[in-house]
Structure formats: structure tokens, C-alpha cells
PDB file of C-alpha atoms in Angstrom:
ATOM      1  CA  SER A  17     107.694 -30.275  -7.082  1.00 75.00           C
ATOM      2  CA  ILE A  18     110.691 -28.795  -5.259  1.00 86.00           C
ATOM      3  CA  PHE A  19     112.513 -25.559  -5.998  1.00 88.00           C
ATOM      4  CA  ILE A  20     115.688 -24.755  -4.068  1.00 91.00           C
ATOM      5  CA  VAL A  21     116.283 -21.055  -3.432  1.00 91.00           C
ATOM      6  CA  HIS A  22     119.893 -19.859  -3.488  1.00 90.00           C
ATOM      7  CA  SER A  23     119.393 -16.125  -2.998  1.00 91.00           C
ATOM      8  CA  PRO A  24     116.823 -13.690  -1.604  1.00 93.00           C
ATOM      9  CA  GLY A  25     114.114 -12.457  -3.947  1.00 95.00           C
ATOM     10  CA  GLN A  26     110.521 -12.816  -5.038  1.00 96.00           C
ATOM     11  CA  TYR A  27     109.569 -16.167  -6.519  1.00 95.00           C
ATOM     12  CA  TYR A  28     106.458 -17.162  -8.459  1.00 94.00           C
ATOM     13  CA  VAL A  29     104.878 -20.475  -9.261  1.00 93.00           C
ATOM     14  CA  GLN A  30     102.095 -21.221 -11.693  1.00 94.00           C
ATOM     15  CA  THR A  31     100.433 -24.577 -12.173  1.00 94.00           C
ATOM     16  CA  SER A  32      97.275 -25.980 -13.666  1.00 94.00           C
ATOM     17  CA  ASN A  33      95.150 -29.036 -13.053  1.00 94.00           C
ATOM     18  CA  LEU A  34      93.660 -31.476 -15.585  1.00 93.00           C
ATOM     19  CA  CYS A  35      90.548 -29.308 -15.921  1.00 94.00           C
ATOM     20  CA  GLY A  36      92.637 -26.346 -17.086  1.00 93.00           C
ATOM     21  CA  ASN A  37      92.268 -24.329 -13.890  1.00 96.00           C
ATOM     22  CA  VAL A  38      95.381 -22.165 -13.367  1.00 96.00           C
ATOM     23  CA  TYR A  39      96.781 -21.485  -9.898  1.00 96.00           C
ATOM     24  CA  ASN A  40      99.437 -18.908  -8.963  1.00 96.00           C
ATOM     25  CA  ASP A  41     101.390 -18.162  -5.819  1.00 95.00           C
ATOM     26  CA  THR A  42     104.185 -15.822  -4.839  1.00 96.00           C
ATOM     27  CA  ILE A  43     106.698 -15.929  -1.995  1.00 94.00           C
ATOM     28  CA  VAL A  44     109.272 -13.354  -0.924  1.00 95.00           C
ATOM     29  CA  ILE A  45     112.482 -14.803   0.488  1.00 93.00           C
ATOM     30  CA  THR A  46     114.666 -12.475   2.559  1.00 90.00           C
ATOM     31  CA  GLY A  47     118.159 -13.140   3.833  1.00 85.00           C
ATOM     32  CA  ALA A  48     118.510 -13.945   7.503  1.00 85.00           C
ATOM     33  CA  VAL A  49     120.138 -11.269   9.632  1.00 85.00           C
ATOM     34  CA  ILE A  50     122.865 -12.817  11.751  1.00 90.00           C
ATOM     35  CA  PRO A  51     124.208 -10.600  14.557  1.00 93.00           C
ATOM     36  CA  THR A  52     127.914 -10.239  15.248  1.00 94.00           C
ATOM     37  CA  LEU A  53     129.310 -12.700  17.769  1.00 96.00           C
ATOM     38  CA  ASN A  54     132.585 -11.770  19.421  1.00 96.00           C
ATOM     39  CA  ILE A  55     133.820 -12.838  22.858  1.00 96.00           C
ATOM     40  CA  GLY A  56     136.959 -10.710  22.730  1.00 95.00           C
ATOM     41  CA  PRO A  57     140.649 -11.014  21.922  1.00 96.00           C
ATOM     42  CA  ASP A  58     143.027 -13.743  23.089  1.00 97.00           C
ATOM     43  CA  VAL A  59     143.998 -13.205  26.733  1.00 96.00           C
ATOM     44  CA  THR A  60     146.647 -14.119  29.303  1.00 95.00           C
ATOM     45  CA  VAL A  61     145.508 -14.742  32.877  1.00 93.00           C
ATOM     46  CA  CYS A  62     147.143 -15.892  36.070  1.00 92.00           C
ATOM     47  CA  ARG A  63     146.505 -19.562  36.798  1.00 91.00           C
ATOM     48  CA  GLY A  64     143.299 -19.935  38.823  1.00 88.00           C
ATOM     49  CA  ASP A  65     141.956 -16.428  38.092  1.00 91.00           C
ATOM     50  CA  THR A  66     138.386 -16.077  36.877  1.00 93.00           C
ATOM     51  CA  LEU A  67     137.852 -14.596  33.437  1.00 94.00           C
ATOM     52  CA  HIS A  68     134.424 -13.096  32.634  1.00 96.00           C
ATOM     53  CA  LEU A  69     133.286 -13.396  29.010  1.00 96.00           C
ATOM     54  CA  GLN A  70     130.264 -11.700  27.444  1.00 96.00           C
ATOM     55  CA  ALA A  71     128.751 -12.495  24.033  1.00 96.00           C
ATOM     56  CA  GLN A  72     126.541 -10.103  22.086  1.00 94.00           C
ATOM     57  CA  PRO A  73     122.746 -10.298  22.283  1.00 95.00           C
ATOM     58  CA  GLY A  74     120.545 -11.340  19.380  1.00 93.00           C
ATOM     59  CA  PHE A  75     120.720 -15.109  19.751  1.00 96.00           C
ATOM     60  CA  ILE A  76     118.227 -17.446  21.414  1.00 96.00           C
ATOM     61  CA  MET A  77     120.787 -19.977  22.665  1.00 96.00           C
ATOM     62  CA  TYR A  78     124.474 -19.916  23.631  1.00 97.00           C
ATOM     63  CA  ASN A  79     126.639 -23.005  24.114  1.00 96.00           C
ATOM     64  CA  TRP A  80     130.055 -22.550  25.763  1.00 97.00           C
ATOM     65  CA  PHE A  81     132.973 -24.964  25.417  1.00 95.00           C
ATOM     66  CA  PRO A  82     134.894 -26.762  26.778  1.00 93.00           C
ATOM     67  CA  THR A  83     132.709 -27.973  29.590  1.00 85.00           C
ATOM     68  CA  THR A  84     135.697 -28.273  31.946  1.00 87.00           C
ATOM     69  CA  GLY A  85     136.789 -24.923  33.367  1.00 89.00           C
ATOM     70  CA  VAL A  86     134.031 -22.962  31.603  1.00 93.00           C
ATOM     71  CA  THR A  87     130.643 -22.244  33.127  1.00 93.00           C
ATOM     72  CA  GLY A  88     128.296 -20.662  30.613  1.00 91.00           C
ATOM     73  CA  ASN A  89     124.953 -19.097  31.403  1.00 91.00           C
ATOM     74  CA  GLY A  90     123.347 -17.544  28.337  1.00 94.00           C
ATOM     75  CA  GLN A  91     125.427 -14.663  26.986  1.00 96.00           C
ATOM     76  CA  GLN A  92     127.914 -14.857  29.851  1.00 96.00           C
ATOM     77  CA  ALA A  93     130.573 -17.346  30.845  1.00 96.00           C
ATOM     78  CA  LEU A  94     133.094 -17.692  33.623  1.00 95.00           C
ATOM     79  CA  VAL A  95     136.444 -19.292  32.849  1.00 94.00           C
ATOM     80  CA  VAL A  96     138.791 -20.580  35.545  1.00 92.00           C
ATOM     81  CA  SER A  97     141.935 -21.470  33.678  1.00 86.00           C
ATOM     82  CA  THR A  98     144.627 -23.698  35.139  1.00 87.00           C
ATOM     83  CA  VAL A  99     146.101 -24.612  31.742  1.00 90.00           C
ATOM     84  CA  ASN A 100     146.324 -22.998  28.315  1.00 94.00           C
ATOM     85  CA  MET A 101     143.025 -23.530  26.563  1.00 94.00           C
ATOM     86  CA  GLU A 102     140.709 -22.486  23.772  1.00 96.00           C
ATOM     87  CA  VAL A 103     137.285 -21.197  24.790  1.00 96.00           C
ATOM     88  CA  TRP A 104     134.514 -20.915  22.254  1.00 96.00           C
ATOM     89  CA  VAL A 105     130.855 -20.134  22.056  1.00 97.00           C
ATOM     90  CA  SER A 106     128.341 -21.336  19.508  1.00 97.00           C
ATOM     91  CA  ALA A 107     125.118 -19.310  19.289  1.00 97.00           C
ATOM     92  CA  ILE A 108     121.855 -19.887  17.418  1.00 96.00           C
ATOM     93  CA  THR A 109     119.460 -17.222  16.081  1.00 95.00           C
ATOM     94  CA  ALA A 110     115.681 -17.517  16.081  1.00 92.00           C
ATOM     95  CA  ASP A 111     115.951 -18.365  12.345  1.00 89.00           C
ATOM     96  CA  GLY A 112     118.239 -21.328  13.151  1.00 92.00           C
ATOM     97  CA  CYS A 113     121.457 -19.717  11.909  1.00 93.00           C
ATOM     98  CA  ILE A 114     124.610 -20.634  13.827  1.00 95.00           C
ATOM     99  CA  LYS A 115     127.576 -18.370  14.549  1.00 96.00           C
ATOM    100  CA  SER A 116     130.651 -19.066  16.693  1.00 97.00           C
ATOM    101  CA  ASP A 117     133.747 -17.359  18.081  1.00 97.00           C
ATOM    102  CA  THR A 118     136.903 -18.641  19.776  1.00 97.00           C
ATOM    103  CA  ILE A 119     139.591 -17.147  21.982  1.00 97.00           C
ATOM    104  CA  SER A 120     142.859 -18.555  23.295  1.00 97.00           C
ATOM    105  CA  VAL A 121     143.391 -18.304  27.028  1.00 95.00           C
ATOM    106  CA  THR A 122     147.028 -18.503  28.139  1.00 95.00           C
ATOM    107  CA  SER A 123     147.375 -19.406  31.795  1.00 93.00           C
ATOM    108  CA  ILE A 124     150.587 -18.324  33.530  1.00 93.00           C
ATOM    109  CA  GLN A 125     151.861 -18.930  37.057  1.00 89.00           C
ATOM    110  CA  ALA A 126     152.171 -15.681  38.986  1.00 77.00           C
ATOM    111  CA  PRO A 127     155.631 -15.105  40.481  1.00 76.00           C
ATOM    112  CA  PRO A 128     155.836 -15.694  44.237  1.00 75.00           C
TER     113      PRO A 128
END
């Protein structure tokens, strides 16, 4: 039998076999704690400058996008922007929960 849980709480099950033996079990379901994930506000940089981004701790894996112009290593990423772009990170907790954040990077040409 399957029971789908929709909210945290304590759940009980009771069953019996053909001989009349009764079996009970209890499980406590708690909500997953998902840390905040924020890589900062939208930014404007000079074309070719390197932007350093830092995500919060509390995740076991960080994936940075796009793969062109962004070099991600765990919580940190370096962005070398030559065009306007969106940079985002997707992070996974130990419980398998996914959180993401995005910023817009505007790349301008510095005056001569």
C-alpha cells in the first residue's frame, strides 16, 4: 500500500495478517530546511572585466550557467562578460532539494 504525505507530521499505520496478528508502525516526517541562495543584485561591468560571484553555503552541489563566460567552482564563480548575459546558479541540498538564483550582467564598453 502507498500513502503520499503532503505535509510534515506524525503518521501511523496499522495492519493485520490472516492469522489476526496486528502490526503498528509510526513515522515522523519533517519539512526539509532549504538555505537561502542569493548571488547578488543585477550588475553592470566593463566589457572583459572579471566579476566574482559567491553563493551561500548549505548545499552539496552548485551548477553555474551558462558554460560560456562563467567558470564555477563550488560556491564561487568567475564571470568574464563580453556581452549582456544572465548568470544563474542551481544548487542542491543533501536532502535533494533544488534552489536557484539568477542575475543580469550588463556589459558596457569603457570610454577610451
